[in-house]
Coordinates of C-alpha atoms and ligand atoms in Angstrom, one line a residue:
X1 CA 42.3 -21.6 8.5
X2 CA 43.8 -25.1 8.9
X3 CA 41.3 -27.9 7.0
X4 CA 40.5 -29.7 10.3
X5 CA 40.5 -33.1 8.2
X6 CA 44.0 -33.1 6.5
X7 CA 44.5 -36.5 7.8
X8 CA 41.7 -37.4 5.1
X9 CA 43.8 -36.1 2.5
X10 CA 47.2 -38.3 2.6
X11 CA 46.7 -40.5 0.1
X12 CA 45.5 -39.8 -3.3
X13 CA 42.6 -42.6 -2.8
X14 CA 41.2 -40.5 -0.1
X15 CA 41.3 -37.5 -1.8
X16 CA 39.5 -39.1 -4.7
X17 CA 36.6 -40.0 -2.4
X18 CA 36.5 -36.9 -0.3
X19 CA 35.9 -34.9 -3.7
X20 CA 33.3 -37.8 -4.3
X21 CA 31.3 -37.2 -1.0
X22 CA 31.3 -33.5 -1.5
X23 CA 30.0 -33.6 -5.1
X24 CA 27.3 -36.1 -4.7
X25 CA 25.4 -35.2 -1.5
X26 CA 23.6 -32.2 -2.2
X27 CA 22.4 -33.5 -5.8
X28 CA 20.7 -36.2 -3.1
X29 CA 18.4 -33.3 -2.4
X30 CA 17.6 -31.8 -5.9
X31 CA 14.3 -29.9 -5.8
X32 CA 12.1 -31.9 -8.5
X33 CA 10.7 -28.6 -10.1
X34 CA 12.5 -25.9 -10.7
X35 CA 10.3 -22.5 -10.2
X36 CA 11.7 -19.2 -11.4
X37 CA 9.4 -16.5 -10.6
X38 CA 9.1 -12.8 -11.8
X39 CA 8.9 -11.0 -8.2
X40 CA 9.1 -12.1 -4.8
X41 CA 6.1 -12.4 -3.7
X42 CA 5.1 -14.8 -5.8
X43 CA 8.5 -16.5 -5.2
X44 CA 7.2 -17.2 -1.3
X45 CA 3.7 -18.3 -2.5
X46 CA 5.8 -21.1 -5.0
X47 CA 7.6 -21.9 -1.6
X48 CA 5.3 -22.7 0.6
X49 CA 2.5 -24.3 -1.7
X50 CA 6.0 -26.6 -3.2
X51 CA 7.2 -27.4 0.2
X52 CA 10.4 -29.5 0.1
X53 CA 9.9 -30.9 -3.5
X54 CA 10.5 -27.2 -5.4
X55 CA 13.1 -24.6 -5.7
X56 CA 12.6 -20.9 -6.5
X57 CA 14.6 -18.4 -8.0
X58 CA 12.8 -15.1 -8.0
X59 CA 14.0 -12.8 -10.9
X60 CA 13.2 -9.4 -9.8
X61 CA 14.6 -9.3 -6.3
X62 CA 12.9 -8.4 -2.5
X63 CA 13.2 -4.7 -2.1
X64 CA 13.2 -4.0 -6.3
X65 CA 10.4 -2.6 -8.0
X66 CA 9.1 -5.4 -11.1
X67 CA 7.8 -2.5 -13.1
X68 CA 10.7 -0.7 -14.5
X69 CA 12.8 -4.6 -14.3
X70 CA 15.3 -5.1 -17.0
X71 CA 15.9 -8.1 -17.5
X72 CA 20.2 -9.5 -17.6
X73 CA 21.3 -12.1 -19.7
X74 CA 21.7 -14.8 -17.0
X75 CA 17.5 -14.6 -16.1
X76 CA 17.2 -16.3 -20.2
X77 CA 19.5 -19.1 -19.1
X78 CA 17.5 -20.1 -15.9
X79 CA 14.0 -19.9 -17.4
X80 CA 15.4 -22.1 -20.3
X81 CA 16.5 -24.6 -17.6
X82 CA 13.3 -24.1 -14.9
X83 CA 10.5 -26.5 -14.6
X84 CA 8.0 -23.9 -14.2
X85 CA 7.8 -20.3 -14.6
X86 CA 5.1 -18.3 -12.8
X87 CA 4.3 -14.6 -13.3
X88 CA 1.2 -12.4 -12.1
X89 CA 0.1 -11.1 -15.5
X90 CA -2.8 -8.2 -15.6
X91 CA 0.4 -5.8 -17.0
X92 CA 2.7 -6.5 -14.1
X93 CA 5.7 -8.1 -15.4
X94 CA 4.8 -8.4 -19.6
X95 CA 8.8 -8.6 -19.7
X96 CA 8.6 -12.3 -18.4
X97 CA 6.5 -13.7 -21.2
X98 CA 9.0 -11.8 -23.8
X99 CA 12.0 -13.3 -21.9
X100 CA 10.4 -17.0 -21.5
X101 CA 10.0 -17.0 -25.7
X102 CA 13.0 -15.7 -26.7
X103 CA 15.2 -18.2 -24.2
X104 CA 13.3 -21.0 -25.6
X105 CA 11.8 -21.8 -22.2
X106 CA 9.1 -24.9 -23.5
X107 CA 6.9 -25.3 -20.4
X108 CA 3.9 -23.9 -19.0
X109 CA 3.8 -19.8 -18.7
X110 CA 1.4 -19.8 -15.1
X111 CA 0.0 -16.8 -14.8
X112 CA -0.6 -16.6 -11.0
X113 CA -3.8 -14.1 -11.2
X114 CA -5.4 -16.1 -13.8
X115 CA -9.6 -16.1 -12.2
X116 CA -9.5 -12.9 -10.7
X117 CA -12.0 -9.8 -10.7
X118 CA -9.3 -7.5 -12.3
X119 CA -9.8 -3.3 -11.0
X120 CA -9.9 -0.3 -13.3
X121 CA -7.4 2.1 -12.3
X122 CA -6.3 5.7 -13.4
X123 CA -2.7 6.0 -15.3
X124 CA -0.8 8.2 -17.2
X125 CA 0.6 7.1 -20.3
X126 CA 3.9 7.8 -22.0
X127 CA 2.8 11.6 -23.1
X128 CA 1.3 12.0 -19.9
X129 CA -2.4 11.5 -21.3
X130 CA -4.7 10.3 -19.1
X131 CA -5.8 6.7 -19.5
X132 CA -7.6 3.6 -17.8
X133 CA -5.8 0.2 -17.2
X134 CA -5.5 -2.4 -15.2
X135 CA -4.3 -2.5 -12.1
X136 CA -2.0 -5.4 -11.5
X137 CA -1.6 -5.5 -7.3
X138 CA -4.2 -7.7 -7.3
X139 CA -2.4 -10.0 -4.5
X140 CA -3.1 -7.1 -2.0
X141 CA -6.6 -8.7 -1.8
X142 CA -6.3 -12.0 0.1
X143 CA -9.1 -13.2 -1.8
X144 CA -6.9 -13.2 -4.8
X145 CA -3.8 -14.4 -2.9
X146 CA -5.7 -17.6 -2.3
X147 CA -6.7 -17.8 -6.1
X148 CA -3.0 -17.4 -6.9
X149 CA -2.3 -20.4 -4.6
X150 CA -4.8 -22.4 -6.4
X151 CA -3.3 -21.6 -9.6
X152 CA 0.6 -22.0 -8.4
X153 CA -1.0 -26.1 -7.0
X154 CA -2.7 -27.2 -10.1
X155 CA 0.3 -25.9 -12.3
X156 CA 2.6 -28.2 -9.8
X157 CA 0.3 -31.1 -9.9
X158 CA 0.8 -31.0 -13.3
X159 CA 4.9 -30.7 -13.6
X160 CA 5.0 -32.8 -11.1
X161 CA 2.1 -35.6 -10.6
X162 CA 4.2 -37.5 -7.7
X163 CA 4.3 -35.0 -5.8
X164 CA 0.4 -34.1 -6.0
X165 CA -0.4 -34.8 -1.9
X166 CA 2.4 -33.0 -1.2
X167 CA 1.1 -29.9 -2.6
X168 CA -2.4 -30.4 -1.7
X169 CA -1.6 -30.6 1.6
X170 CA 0.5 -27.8 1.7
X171 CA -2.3 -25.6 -0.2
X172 CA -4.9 -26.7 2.4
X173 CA -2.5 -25.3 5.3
X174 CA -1.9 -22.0 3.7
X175 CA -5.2 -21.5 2.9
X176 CA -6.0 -21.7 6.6
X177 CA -3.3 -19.2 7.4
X178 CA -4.7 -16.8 4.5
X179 CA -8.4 -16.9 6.1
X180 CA -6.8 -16.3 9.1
X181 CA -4.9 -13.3 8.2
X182 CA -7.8 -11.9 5.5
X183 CA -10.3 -12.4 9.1
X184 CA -7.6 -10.2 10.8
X185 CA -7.5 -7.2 8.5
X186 CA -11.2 -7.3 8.3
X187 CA -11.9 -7.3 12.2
X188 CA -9.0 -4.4 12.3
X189 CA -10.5 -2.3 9.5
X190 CA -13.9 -2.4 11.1
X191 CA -12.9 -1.2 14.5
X192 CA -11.6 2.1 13.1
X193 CA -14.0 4.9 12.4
X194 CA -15.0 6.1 8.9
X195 CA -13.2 9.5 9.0
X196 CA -10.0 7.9 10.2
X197 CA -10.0 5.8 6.7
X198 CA -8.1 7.9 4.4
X199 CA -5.1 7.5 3.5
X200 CA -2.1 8.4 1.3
X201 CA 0.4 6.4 -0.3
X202 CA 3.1 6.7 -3.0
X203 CA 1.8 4.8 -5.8
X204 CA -1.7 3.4 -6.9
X205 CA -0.9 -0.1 -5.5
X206 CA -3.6 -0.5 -3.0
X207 CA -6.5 -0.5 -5.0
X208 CA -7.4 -4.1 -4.3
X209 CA -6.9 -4.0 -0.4
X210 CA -8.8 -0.3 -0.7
X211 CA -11.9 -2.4 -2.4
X212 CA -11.7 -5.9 -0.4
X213 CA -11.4 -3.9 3.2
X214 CA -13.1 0.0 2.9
X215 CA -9.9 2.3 3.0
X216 CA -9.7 4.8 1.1
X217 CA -6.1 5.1 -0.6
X218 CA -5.4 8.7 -2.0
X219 CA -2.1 8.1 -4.6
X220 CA -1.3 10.5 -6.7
X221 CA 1.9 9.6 -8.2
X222 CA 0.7 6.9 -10.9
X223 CA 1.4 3.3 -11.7
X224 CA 4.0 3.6 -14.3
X225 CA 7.5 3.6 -13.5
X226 CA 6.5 4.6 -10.1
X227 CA 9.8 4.4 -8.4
X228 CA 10.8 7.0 -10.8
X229 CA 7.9 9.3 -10.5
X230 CA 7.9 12.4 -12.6
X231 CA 8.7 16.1 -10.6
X232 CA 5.2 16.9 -11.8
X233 CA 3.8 13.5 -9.7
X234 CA 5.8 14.5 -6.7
X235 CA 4.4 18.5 -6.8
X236 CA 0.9 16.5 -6.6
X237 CA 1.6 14.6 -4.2
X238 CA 2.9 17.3 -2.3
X239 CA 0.2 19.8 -2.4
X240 CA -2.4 16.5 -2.4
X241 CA -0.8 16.1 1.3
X242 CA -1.2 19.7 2.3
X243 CA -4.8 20.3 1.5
X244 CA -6.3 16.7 2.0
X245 CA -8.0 15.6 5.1
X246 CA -5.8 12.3 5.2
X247 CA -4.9 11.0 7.9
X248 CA -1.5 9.7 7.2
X249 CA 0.8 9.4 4.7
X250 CA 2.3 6.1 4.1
X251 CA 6.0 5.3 1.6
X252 CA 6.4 2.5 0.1
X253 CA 9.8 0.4 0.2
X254 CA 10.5 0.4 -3.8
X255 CA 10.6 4.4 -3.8
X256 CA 14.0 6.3 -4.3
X257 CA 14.8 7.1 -0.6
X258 CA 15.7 10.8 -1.5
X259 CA 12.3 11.4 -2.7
X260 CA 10.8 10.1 0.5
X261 CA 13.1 12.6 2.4
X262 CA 11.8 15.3 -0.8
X263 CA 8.3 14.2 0.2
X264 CA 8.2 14.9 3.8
X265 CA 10.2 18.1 4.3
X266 CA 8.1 19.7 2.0
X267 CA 4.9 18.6 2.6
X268 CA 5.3 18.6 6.4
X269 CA 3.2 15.6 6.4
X270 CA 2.9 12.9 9.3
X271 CA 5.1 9.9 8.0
X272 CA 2.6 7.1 9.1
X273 CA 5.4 4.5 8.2
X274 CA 6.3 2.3 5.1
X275 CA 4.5 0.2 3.7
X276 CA 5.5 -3.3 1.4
X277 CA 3.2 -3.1 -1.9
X278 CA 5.6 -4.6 -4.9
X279 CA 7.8 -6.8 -3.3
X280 CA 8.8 -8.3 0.3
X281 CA 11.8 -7.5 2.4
X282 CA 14.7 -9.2 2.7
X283 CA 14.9 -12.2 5.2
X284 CA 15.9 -10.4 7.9
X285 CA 13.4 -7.6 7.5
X286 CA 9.9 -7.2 8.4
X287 CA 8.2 -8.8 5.4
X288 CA 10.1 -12.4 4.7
X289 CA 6.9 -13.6 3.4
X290 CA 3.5 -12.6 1.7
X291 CA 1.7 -12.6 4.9
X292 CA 4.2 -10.8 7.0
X293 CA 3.9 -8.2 4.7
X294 CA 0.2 -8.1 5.2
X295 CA 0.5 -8.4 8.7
X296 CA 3.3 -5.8 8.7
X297 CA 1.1 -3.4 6.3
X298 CA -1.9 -4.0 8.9
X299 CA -0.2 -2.9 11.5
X300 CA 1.6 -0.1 10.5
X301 CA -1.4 1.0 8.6
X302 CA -3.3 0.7 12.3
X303 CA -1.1 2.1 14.5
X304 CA -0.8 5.7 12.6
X305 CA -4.3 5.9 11.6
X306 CA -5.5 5.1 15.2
X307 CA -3.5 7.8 16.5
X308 CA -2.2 10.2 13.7
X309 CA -4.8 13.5 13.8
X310 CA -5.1 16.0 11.6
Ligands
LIG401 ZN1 3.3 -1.4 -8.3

């Protein structure tokens, strides 16, 4: 392609400022914190309580599962640079603190679920031993979501006092659209009957919306490393889908694909859709943002469970 502005470029003065122009105009714009966050989610939550005034860089990327993350050599050169550095804790992503030290990251570690009512859930560890921990998908609770916000606010207010109205107002609008959304799933939830409640998904990671809105999430594959779930996980599952009365058995984006496919031929189960748990879609998919995952959860969720029979 022809540069449309060779004229520009005749004489060496012009160049010179051209060069000048291009270089200095987007640092008029630089973001006065720096966010680097250690999964998506929380990424969009950074976004819109910072506004304008932040940007994020989320480490573990939409569609990739935070659990089994190993972290590359570039993610210790940004935290060292970032501003702030926000992870949800409760066991989620114990890689970020690890990372943070050894770059020589200074500033505040925000642990996004700091306040919460943690859950109890069932696990397998290493051997395959059973064992209690707990579970870390706390943000599938709005209730939580909204304590996360609060936490994400007051650690900006604190990097970055000037901006302090900024975020407060921007905390008091999403607030509003996280009532909305929590009244939503409530109102939904309540208009289906008791024995159309039951459900199964691929991994333990709907404990919290199970608890905060009276489903009942069958998930027999276990927390750990669950987007590489052992053959003995999958025969549960399996055989779990055959003999339960569920009505509908829901994937989850961070699985292997060819497991999914494994799942469903064998089990001959009704595929009630997929569902987001660890991490949102790309832009262009159905789950940009923290709530239209919810939103695209609820519905999905909804749609099979009001029609799916057994
Ligand atoms: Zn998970």
């Amino acid at each position: 392609m022809r540069f449309p502005f060779r004229f520009l470029l005749r004489h060496a003065w012009q160049r010179v400022f051209l060069a000048f122009v291009l270089f200095i105009v987007p640092d008029a714009h630089a973001a006065e914190v720096e966010i680097i966050t250690s999964f998506s989610i929380l990424a969009d939550l950074a976004r819109q309580i910072g506004g304008g005034r932040v940007s994020v860089h989320t480490l573990v990327e939409p569609g990739q599962d935070a659990h089994a993350y190993e972290p590359r050599p570039s993610d210790a050169r940004r935290i060292k640079r970032a501003g702030l550095v926000v992870l949800n804790g409760l066991g989620f992503d114990d890689w970020l603190p690890r990372l943070a030290r050894a770059s020589g990251y200074q500033e505040k570690l925000v642990v996004a679920s700091d306040g919460i009512h943690p859950l109890a859930m069932h696990g397998e560890g290493g051997n395959g031993e059973h064992e209690m921990r707990i579970d870390p998908h706390a943000w599938q609770d709005v209730a939580n979501t909204r304590i996360y916000a609060a936490n994400i606010a007051a650690a900006l207010i604190a990097a970055d006092p000037a901006g302090a109205e900024t975020y407060r107002a921007n905390t008091t609008r999403y607030r509003a659209a996280l009532d909305a959304l929590d009244d939503d799933i409530r109102a939904a939830i309540a208009s289906l009957p008791q024995k159309r409640r039951r459900v199964v998904s691929s991994h333990d990671a709907f404990g919290y919306f199970a608890r905060a809105y009276g489903l009942t999430f069958l998930a027999p594959v276990g927390a750990a490393g669950h987007s590489n779930p052992g053959a003995r996980d999958v025969a549960r599952l399996i055989e779990q889908l055959r003999n339960e009365k569920a009505h509908a058995v829901f994937i989850e984006t961070i699985l292997d694909p060819r497991l999914i496919e494994r799942i469903r031929i064998e089990s001959g189960a009704a595929m009630g859709g997929t569902l987001y748990s660890d991490a949102l879609s790309p832009p262009d998919g159905p789950a940009p943002t923290y709530i239209a995952m919810m939103r695209h959860n609820l519905g999905t969720l909804m749609v099979a469970l009001a029609t799916h029979s057994h």
